[in-house]
Coordinates of C-alpha atoms in Angstrom, one line a residue:
M45 CA 78.7 -31.1 -18.7
K46 CA 75.3 -32.4 -19.8
T47 CA 74.2 -32.0 -23.4
A48 CA 70.8 -32.5 -25.1
N49 CA 69.2 -32.0 -28.5
C50 CA 66.8 -29.1 -28.7
P51 CA 63.3 -30.7 -29.2
S52 CA 62.4 -27.8 -31.5
C53 CA 65.3 -27.6 -34.0
G54 CA 67.6 -30.5 -33.1
A55 CA 70.6 -28.3 -32.2
Q56 CA 72.8 -29.4 -29.4
V57 CA 72.3 -27.5 -26.1
A58 CA 74.7 -27.7 -23.2
F59 CA 74.2 -27.5 -19.4
R60 CA 77.7 -26.8 -18.1
A61 CA 76.8 -25.5 -14.7
A62 CA 75.5 -28.0 -12.1
A63 CA 73.0 -25.3 -10.9
S64 CA 71.6 -24.6 -14.4
V65 CA 68.0 -25.8 -14.8
V66 CA 67.1 -23.8 -17.9
A67 CA 69.0 -23.3 -21.2
V68 CA 67.9 -21.2 -24.2
C69 CA 68.7 -22.7 -27.6
E70 CA 71.0 -20.2 -29.4
Y71 CA 69.6 -21.2 -32.8
C72 CA 65.8 -21.2 -32.4
R73 CA 65.5 -19.5 -28.9
S74 CA 63.4 -22.4 -27.4
T75 CA 63.5 -22.4 -23.6
L76 CA 64.5 -25.8 -22.4
L77 CA 63.8 -27.0 -18.8
R78 CA 66.0 -29.8 -17.4
K79 CA 64.1 -32.3 -15.3
G80 CA 66.6 -35.0 -14.3
A81 CA 67.4 -36.8 -17.6
E82 CA 64.4 -35.3 -19.3
I83 CA 64.2 -32.0 -21.3
E84 CA 61.0 -30.1 -21.6
D85 CA 60.4 -27.4 -24.2
L86 CA 58.8 -24.3 -22.5
G87 CA 58.4 -22.4 -25.7
K88 CA 60.2 -19.5 -27.4
M89 CA 62.1 -17.0 -25.4
A90 CA 61.5 -13.3 -26.4
E91 CA 64.3 -11.4 -28.1
L92 CA 66.7 -9.5 -26.0
A93 CA 66.8 -5.7 -26.2
E94 CA 69.9 -4.4 -27.9
D95 CA 72.4 -2.8 -25.6
T96 CA 76.1 -1.6 -25.5
S97 CA 77.5 -4.2 -23.0
L98 CA 80.9 -5.6 -23.9
V99 CA 79.9 -8.8 -22.1
R100 CA 78.5 -11.7 -24.1
L101 CA 78.0 -15.5 -23.7
G102 CA 81.5 -17.0 -23.6
T103 CA 83.1 -14.0 -22.1
E104 CA 85.7 -15.0 -19.5
G105 CA 87.3 -13.2 -16.6
R106 CA 88.7 -13.5 -13.0
Y107 CA 87.2 -12.5 -9.7
Q108 CA 89.1 -12.7 -6.4
G109 CA 91.7 -14.8 -8.3
V110 CA 89.2 -17.4 -9.6
H111 CA 88.5 -17.8 -13.3
F112 CA 84.9 -17.7 -14.6
A113 CA 83.0 -18.0 -17.8
V114 CA 79.7 -16.3 -18.7
V115 CA 77.1 -19.0 -19.5
G116 CA 73.8 -17.1 -19.4
R117 CA 71.9 -13.8 -19.0
I118 CA 68.6 -12.4 -18.0
Q119 CA 67.7 -8.9 -19.0
M120 CA 65.5 -7.0 -16.6
K121 CA 63.4 -3.9 -17.3
Y122 CA 63.2 -1.5 -14.3
G123 CA 61.3 1.8 -14.0
Q124 CA 64.4 3.7 -14.9
G125 CA 66.1 1.4 -17.5
I126 CA 67.5 -1.9 -18.5
W127 CA 69.6 -4.1 -16.2
N128 CA 71.7 -7.1 -17.4
E129 CA 72.4 -10.1 -15.0
W130 CA 75.1 -12.3 -16.4
H131 CA 75.2 -15.9 -15.1
L132 CA 78.8 -16.9 -14.2
L133 CA 80.3 -20.4 -13.9
Y134 CA 83.5 -20.5 -11.8
D135 CA 86.1 -23.2 -12.3
S136 CA 85.0 -24.7 -9.0
Q137 CA 81.4 -25.1 -10.5
R138 CA 80.3 -22.3 -8.1
S139 CA 77.7 -20.0 -9.7
G140 CA 77.7 -16.2 -9.6
W141 CA 76.3 -13.1 -11.3
I142 CA 77.6 -9.9 -12.9
G143 CA 75.0 -7.2 -12.7
E144 CA 75.2 -4.2 -15.1
G145 CA 73.0 -1.2 -15.0
Y146 CA 73.1 2.6 -14.7
G147 CA 76.8 2.6 -15.5
R148 CA 77.7 0.3 -12.6
T149 CA 78.9 -3.3 -12.4
F150 CA 78.3 -5.7 -9.5
V151 CA 79.5 -9.2 -8.8
T152 CA 77.3 -11.2 -6.5
S153 CA 76.4 -14.8 -5.5
L154 CA 73.4 -16.5 -3.9
K155 CA 73.7 -16.6 -0.1
A156 CA 71.7 -18.6 2.4
V157 CA 71.2 -16.1 5.3
K158 CA 70.0 -16.9 8.8
E159 CA 68.3 -13.6 9.4
P160 CA 64.6 -13.2 8.7
I161 CA 63.9 -11.2 5.5
P162 CA 61.5 -8.3 6.0
P163 CA 58.4 -8.3 3.7
F164 CA 58.9 -6.1 0.6
A165 CA 56.0 -3.8 1.7
E166 CA 57.6 -3.0 5.0
L167 CA 60.9 -1.7 3.5
K168 CA 61.6 2.0 2.8
I169 CA 64.6 3.8 1.3
G170 CA 67.1 4.2 4.2
S171 CA 65.8 1.2 6.2
P172 CA 68.5 -0.9 7.9
V173 CA 68.5 -4.6 7.1
K174 CA 70.7 -7.3 8.6
L175 CA 72.0 -9.9 6.1
D176 CA 74.8 -12.5 6.5
G177 CA 75.9 -10.8 9.7
K178 CA 76.3 -7.4 8.0
T179 CA 74.2 -4.3 8.3
F180 CA 72.9 -3.0 5.0
T181 CA 70.8 0.1 4.1
V182 CA 68.0 0.0 1.5
A183 CA 69.0 2.1 -1.5
G184 CA 66.4 1.0 -4.1
L185 CA 63.0 -0.6 -4.3
E186 CA 61.8 -1.8 -7.7
T187 CA 59.2 -3.9 -9.4
A188 CA 61.1 -5.3 -12.5
R189 CA 60.0 -7.3 -15.5
C190 CA 62.2 -9.8 -17.3
V191 CA 62.6 -8.8 -20.9
A192 CA 64.2 -12.1 -22.0
G193 CA 67.0 -14.5 -21.3
E194 CA 69.8 -16.5 -23.0
G195 CA 72.2 -19.3 -22.3
E196 CA 72.1 -21.3 -19.0
L197 CA 70.1 -20.1 -16.0
S198 CA 69.7 -21.4 -12.5
F199 CA 65.9 -20.8 -12.4
Q200 CA 62.9 -20.9 -14.7
V201 CA 62.4 -17.6 -16.4
G202 CA 60.5 -16.1 -19.4
A203 CA 59.4 -12.8 -20.8
G204 CA 56.9 -11.2 -18.6
Y205 CA 58.5 -12.5 -15.4
D206 CA 57.8 -9.9 -12.7
V207 CA 59.8 -9.6 -9.5
Q208 CA 60.1 -7.2 -6.6
T209 CA 63.7 -6.4 -5.8
V210 CA 65.5 -4.5 -3.1
D211 CA 69.1 -3.1 -3.6
L212 CA 71.1 -2.5 -0.5
Y213 CA 74.5 -1.1 0.4
G214 CA 76.6 -1.9 3.4
G215 CA 80.1 -0.3 3.4
A216 CA 82.1 -2.1 0.7
F217 CA 79.3 -4.7 0.2
F218 CA 76.2 -4.7 -2.1
A219 CA 73.2 -7.0 -1.8
T220 CA 69.9 -7.7 -3.7
I221 CA 66.8 -9.3 -2.3
D222 CA 64.7 -11.1 -4.9
Y223 CA 61.1 -11.6 -3.8
S224 CA 60.2 -13.9 -6.7
E225 CA 60.4 -17.0 -4.4
T226 CA 59.5 -17.9 -0.9
P227 CA 61.7 -17.4 1.1
P228 CA 63.2 -14.5 -0.9
L229 CA 66.6 -15.0 -2.6
V230 CA 69.5 -13.0 -1.3
F231 CA 72.5 -12.2 -3.5
I232 CA 75.5 -10.5 -1.8
G233 CA 78.7 -9.2 -3.3
E234 CA 80.3 -5.8 -4.2
Q235 CA 80.5 -3.1 -6.8
V236 CA 83.6 -3.5 -9.0
D237 CA 85.5 -1.6 -11.7
P238 CA 85.0 -3.7 -14.9
A239 CA 88.8 -3.5 -15.6
T240 CA 89.5 -5.5 -12.5
L241 CA 87.6 -8.5 -13.9
K242 CA 90.2 -8.9 -16.7
L243 CA 87.5 -9.8 -19.2
T244 CA 88.4 -11.6 -22.4
H245 CA 86.3 -12.8 -25.4
T246 CA 84.1 -9.7 -25.2
R247 CA 82.1 -8.1 -27.9
D248 CA 84.2 -6.1 -30.3
A249 CA 83.9 -2.4 -30.8
A250 CA 82.1 -2.8 -34.1
A251 CA 79.4 -5.0 -32.5
V252 CA 78.9 -2.4 -29.7
A253 CA 78.6 0.4 -32.2
V254 CA 75.7 -1.3 -33.9
A255 CA 73.7 -0.7 -30.7
A256 CA 73.9 3.0 -31.3
E257 CA 70.8 3.6 -33.3
A258 CA 70.2 6.6 -35.5
I259 CA 66.6 8.0 -35.2
K260 CA 64.7 11.1 -36.1
C261 CA 63.1 13.3 -33.6
T262 CA 59.3 12.8 -33.6
G263 CA 58.9 16.4 -32.8
C264 CA 60.8 18.0 -35.7
G265 CA 62.6 15.3 -37.7
A266 CA 66.1 16.2 -36.6
P267 CA 68.7 13.4 -36.5
L268 CA 69.3 11.9 -33.0
T269 CA 71.2 8.9 -31.6
V270 CA 70.2 6.3 -29.0
H271 CA 73.0 4.2 -27.4
G272 CA 71.2 1.0 -26.7
A273 CA 68.4 -0.2 -24.4
M274 CA 69.8 1.4 -21.3
I275 CA 68.9 4.9 -22.6
E276 CA 65.5 6.0 -21.2
T277 CA 65.1 9.5 -22.7
V278 CA 66.5 11.6 -25.6
A279 CA 66.2 15.4 -25.6
C280 CA 66.3 17.1 -29.0
G281 CA 68.5 20.2 -29.3
S282 CA 66.6 21.5 -32.3
C283 CA 63.0 21.7 -31.0
G284 CA 63.2 20.9 -27.3
S285 CA 61.2 17.7 -27.5
V286 CA 62.1 15.1 -24.8
L287 CA 61.4 11.6 -26.2
D288 CA 60.6 8.3 -24.5
A289 CA 63.4 6.0 -25.7
T290 CA 61.9 2.9 -24.1
D291 CA 59.1 3.0 -26.7
K292 CA 60.2 2.6 -30.4
A293 CA 57.5 5.1 -31.3
Y294 CA 59.7 7.7 -29.4
K295 CA 56.7 9.6 -28.2
V296 CA 57.3 13.2 -27.0
V297 CA 56.9 13.3 -23.2
Q298 CA 57.9 16.9 -22.7
T299 CA 58.7 20.0 -24.7
L300 CA 61.2 22.6 -23.5
A301 CA 60.3 26.2 -24.5
T302 CA 63.8 27.6 -24.0
V303 CA 66.0 25.0 -25.8
S304 CA 67.8 27.7 -27.8
S305 CA 69.4 29.0 -24.7
I306 CA 71.3 25.8 -24.0
K307 CA 75.0 26.3 -25.0
P308 CA 77.1 23.3 -23.8
L309 CA 80.8 24.1 -23.9
I310 CA 81.4 20.5 -25.2
P311 CA 79.0 19.6 -28.0
I312 CA 76.9 16.4 -27.9
G313 CA 78.8 13.7 -29.8
S314 CA 82.3 15.0 -28.9
K315 CA 84.9 12.4 -28.0
G316 CA 88.0 12.7 -25.8
K317 CA 90.3 10.7 -23.5
L318 CA 90.2 11.0 -19.7
H319 CA 92.2 8.8 -17.4
G320 CA 93.2 6.5 -20.2
A321 CA 89.7 5.8 -21.6
E322 CA 87.9 7.5 -24.6
Y323 CA 84.5 8.8 -23.7
E324 CA 81.7 10.3 -25.9
V325 CA 79.5 13.1 -24.6
I326 CA 76.0 11.7 -25.0
G327 CA 74.0 14.0 -22.7
F328 CA 74.0 17.5 -21.2
M329 CA 71.9 19.1 -18.5
T330 CA 71.8 22.4 -16.6
R331 CA 70.8 22.4 -13.0
K332 CA 70.1 25.2 -10.6
I333 CA 69.8 25.9 -6.9
R334 CA 68.6 28.9 -4.9
V335 CA 70.5 29.8 -1.8
M336 CA 69.9 32.9 0.3
G337 CA 68.0 34.6 -2.5
E338 CA 70.7 33.9 -5.1
T339 CA 70.3 31.4 -8.1
Y340 CA 73.3 29.3 -9.0
R341 CA 73.5 27.3 -12.3
W342 CA 76.0 24.7 -13.5
G343 CA 76.3 22.2 -16.4
E344 CA 76.6 18.4 -16.2
Y345 CA 77.9 16.3 -19.1
L346 CA 77.0 12.6 -19.4
L347 CA 79.9 10.6 -20.8
F348 CA 79.8 7.0 -22.1
N349 CA 82.5 4.4 -22.8
P350 CA 81.4 0.8 -23.5
G351 CA 84.0 -0.7 -21.1
E352 CA 83.9 1.9 -18.4
G353 CA 80.1 2.7 -18.5
F354 CA 78.8 6.2 -17.6
R355 CA 80.8 9.0 -16.1
W356 CA 80.1 12.7 -15.6
L357 CA 81.8 16.0 -16.1
S358 CA 80.4 18.9 -14.1
E359 CA 81.3 22.6 -14.8
Y360 CA 80.7 25.7 -12.8
R361 CA 82.3 29.0 -13.9
G362 CA 85.3 27.3 -15.4
H363 CA 85.8 24.7 -12.6
W364 CA 85.5 21.1 -13.8
N365 CA 85.0 17.8 -11.9
F366 CA 85.2 14.3 -13.3
I367 CA 82.6 12.1 -11.5
K368 CA 81.9 8.4 -11.2
A369 CA 79.7 6.4 -8.8
T370 CA 81.5 5.3 -5.6
R371 CA 82.2 1.6 -4.9
N372 CA 81.7 1.9 -1.2
T373 CA 78.9 3.7 0.7
P374 CA 80.1 6.7 2.8
A375 CA 79.4 6.2 6.5
L376 CA 77.5 9.1 8.1
E377 CA 79.3 10.3 11.3
G378 CA 77.6 13.1 13.2
A379 CA 77.4 16.2 10.9
G380 CA 79.8 14.7 8.4
A381 CA 80.7 11.5 6.6
R382 CA 83.6 9.1 6.3
Y383 CA 84.7 7.6 3.0
L384 CA 87.8 5.4 2.4
S385 CA 89.5 6.5 5.7
Q386 CA 88.9 10.2 4.9
T387 CA 86.5 12.3 7.1
Y388 CA 84.4 14.9 5.3
K389 CA 82.6 17.8 7.1
H390 CA 79.1 18.8 6.0
F391 CA 79.3 22.0 4.0
Q392 CA 75.9 22.5 2.5
S393 CA 72.5 20.8 1.7
S394 CA 70.4 21.7 -1.3
N395 CA 67.6 20.6 -3.6
P396 CA 69.0 21.3 -7.1
Q397 CA 66.5 21.3 -10.0
V398 CA 67.0 20.2 -13.6
E399 CA 66.5 23.3 -15.8
H400 CA 67.5 22.1 -19.4
V401 CA 68.3 18.7 -21.0
L402 CA 70.0 17.7 -24.3
G403 CA 70.9 14.3 -25.6
E404 CA 70.6 10.9 -24.0
F405 CA 70.1 9.8 -20.4
Y406 CA 69.8 6.5 -18.6
W407 CA 66.8 7.5 -16.5
R408 CA 63.6 9.4 -17.3
V409 CA 65.0 12.9 -16.8
K410 CA 62.9 16.0 -17.5
A411 CA 63.0 19.7 -16.7
G412 CA 61.7 20.3 -13.2
D413 CA 63.1 17.2 -11.6
S414 CA 64.9 17.7 -8.3
N415 CA 66.8 15.7 -5.7
H416 CA 68.3 16.3 -2.3
L417 CA 72.1 16.8 -2.0

């Protein structure tokens, strides 16, 4: 481990990982660049956006039987929310990353791949890409901006750092291509359940609760809650205003005229235990589809737990489903799909439309949005 005194405040700063080239002073937030035996002060790092992650610098855990410690973080701002990338130092001195965003957790590491990386502009959702001998499918294309960083990092970073990224799935594997360098950086790993990482030295519940900010609706003044930086929109149940939660001015981006007709069976703010974890209902929406001249409506409740992330409850005429994102990508087979050794037959395709929204959501949801199912 290499240590140095911060040129700005004199505090001791450690470089524990051999791959770390940047460290952010925890006292004055100066960004320090390691150049051999020399330390260069790059200036102040911007403040991190508050969030509800349980992970922090110093958190420890195990992945595939190997112990690691969290030594750094970058926080990225995407079009649909905030994404944390936690820098890991394994006992073997190998480096890795835990990615957190949209209620999912990924563990990845930098890979040197032999295959040529397609230019960002040539990729489309659904495009096949070969990486490390595996076939992946493009699931997301983003231009992200670094909000800030902390701790030790393996590359130079600062607020305003822009990067084009591609997320890909391939069976049980997950990959990200980072186009900030030439050639692009490739990170490969998998989606995991946070509980399997056996995390210790995490933030306590009280610290996480601080991230839940009480605000007033800018449309009518009614009290609302925002659970941290990963929340993109907040819909007021009193006046129907949909607020932009990424802007501290909380500007109204849409007003719903029929808000009084929304009657969730489980009120926003309700708490309850499912599968051993306590969740809070933070959002509710109604969606509808039209099939053969008939309109069908159902409700979807967004649940949040700091350790488990986001889950969903859907309800249609008294039938309830508990929903979470899959770890593995279903493989399409003819007119059906195969998932975890189970074959599913295609039943129906539709384009449901969002009709009403209440509470918080981790993407920019609004009435009229639709997607293909």
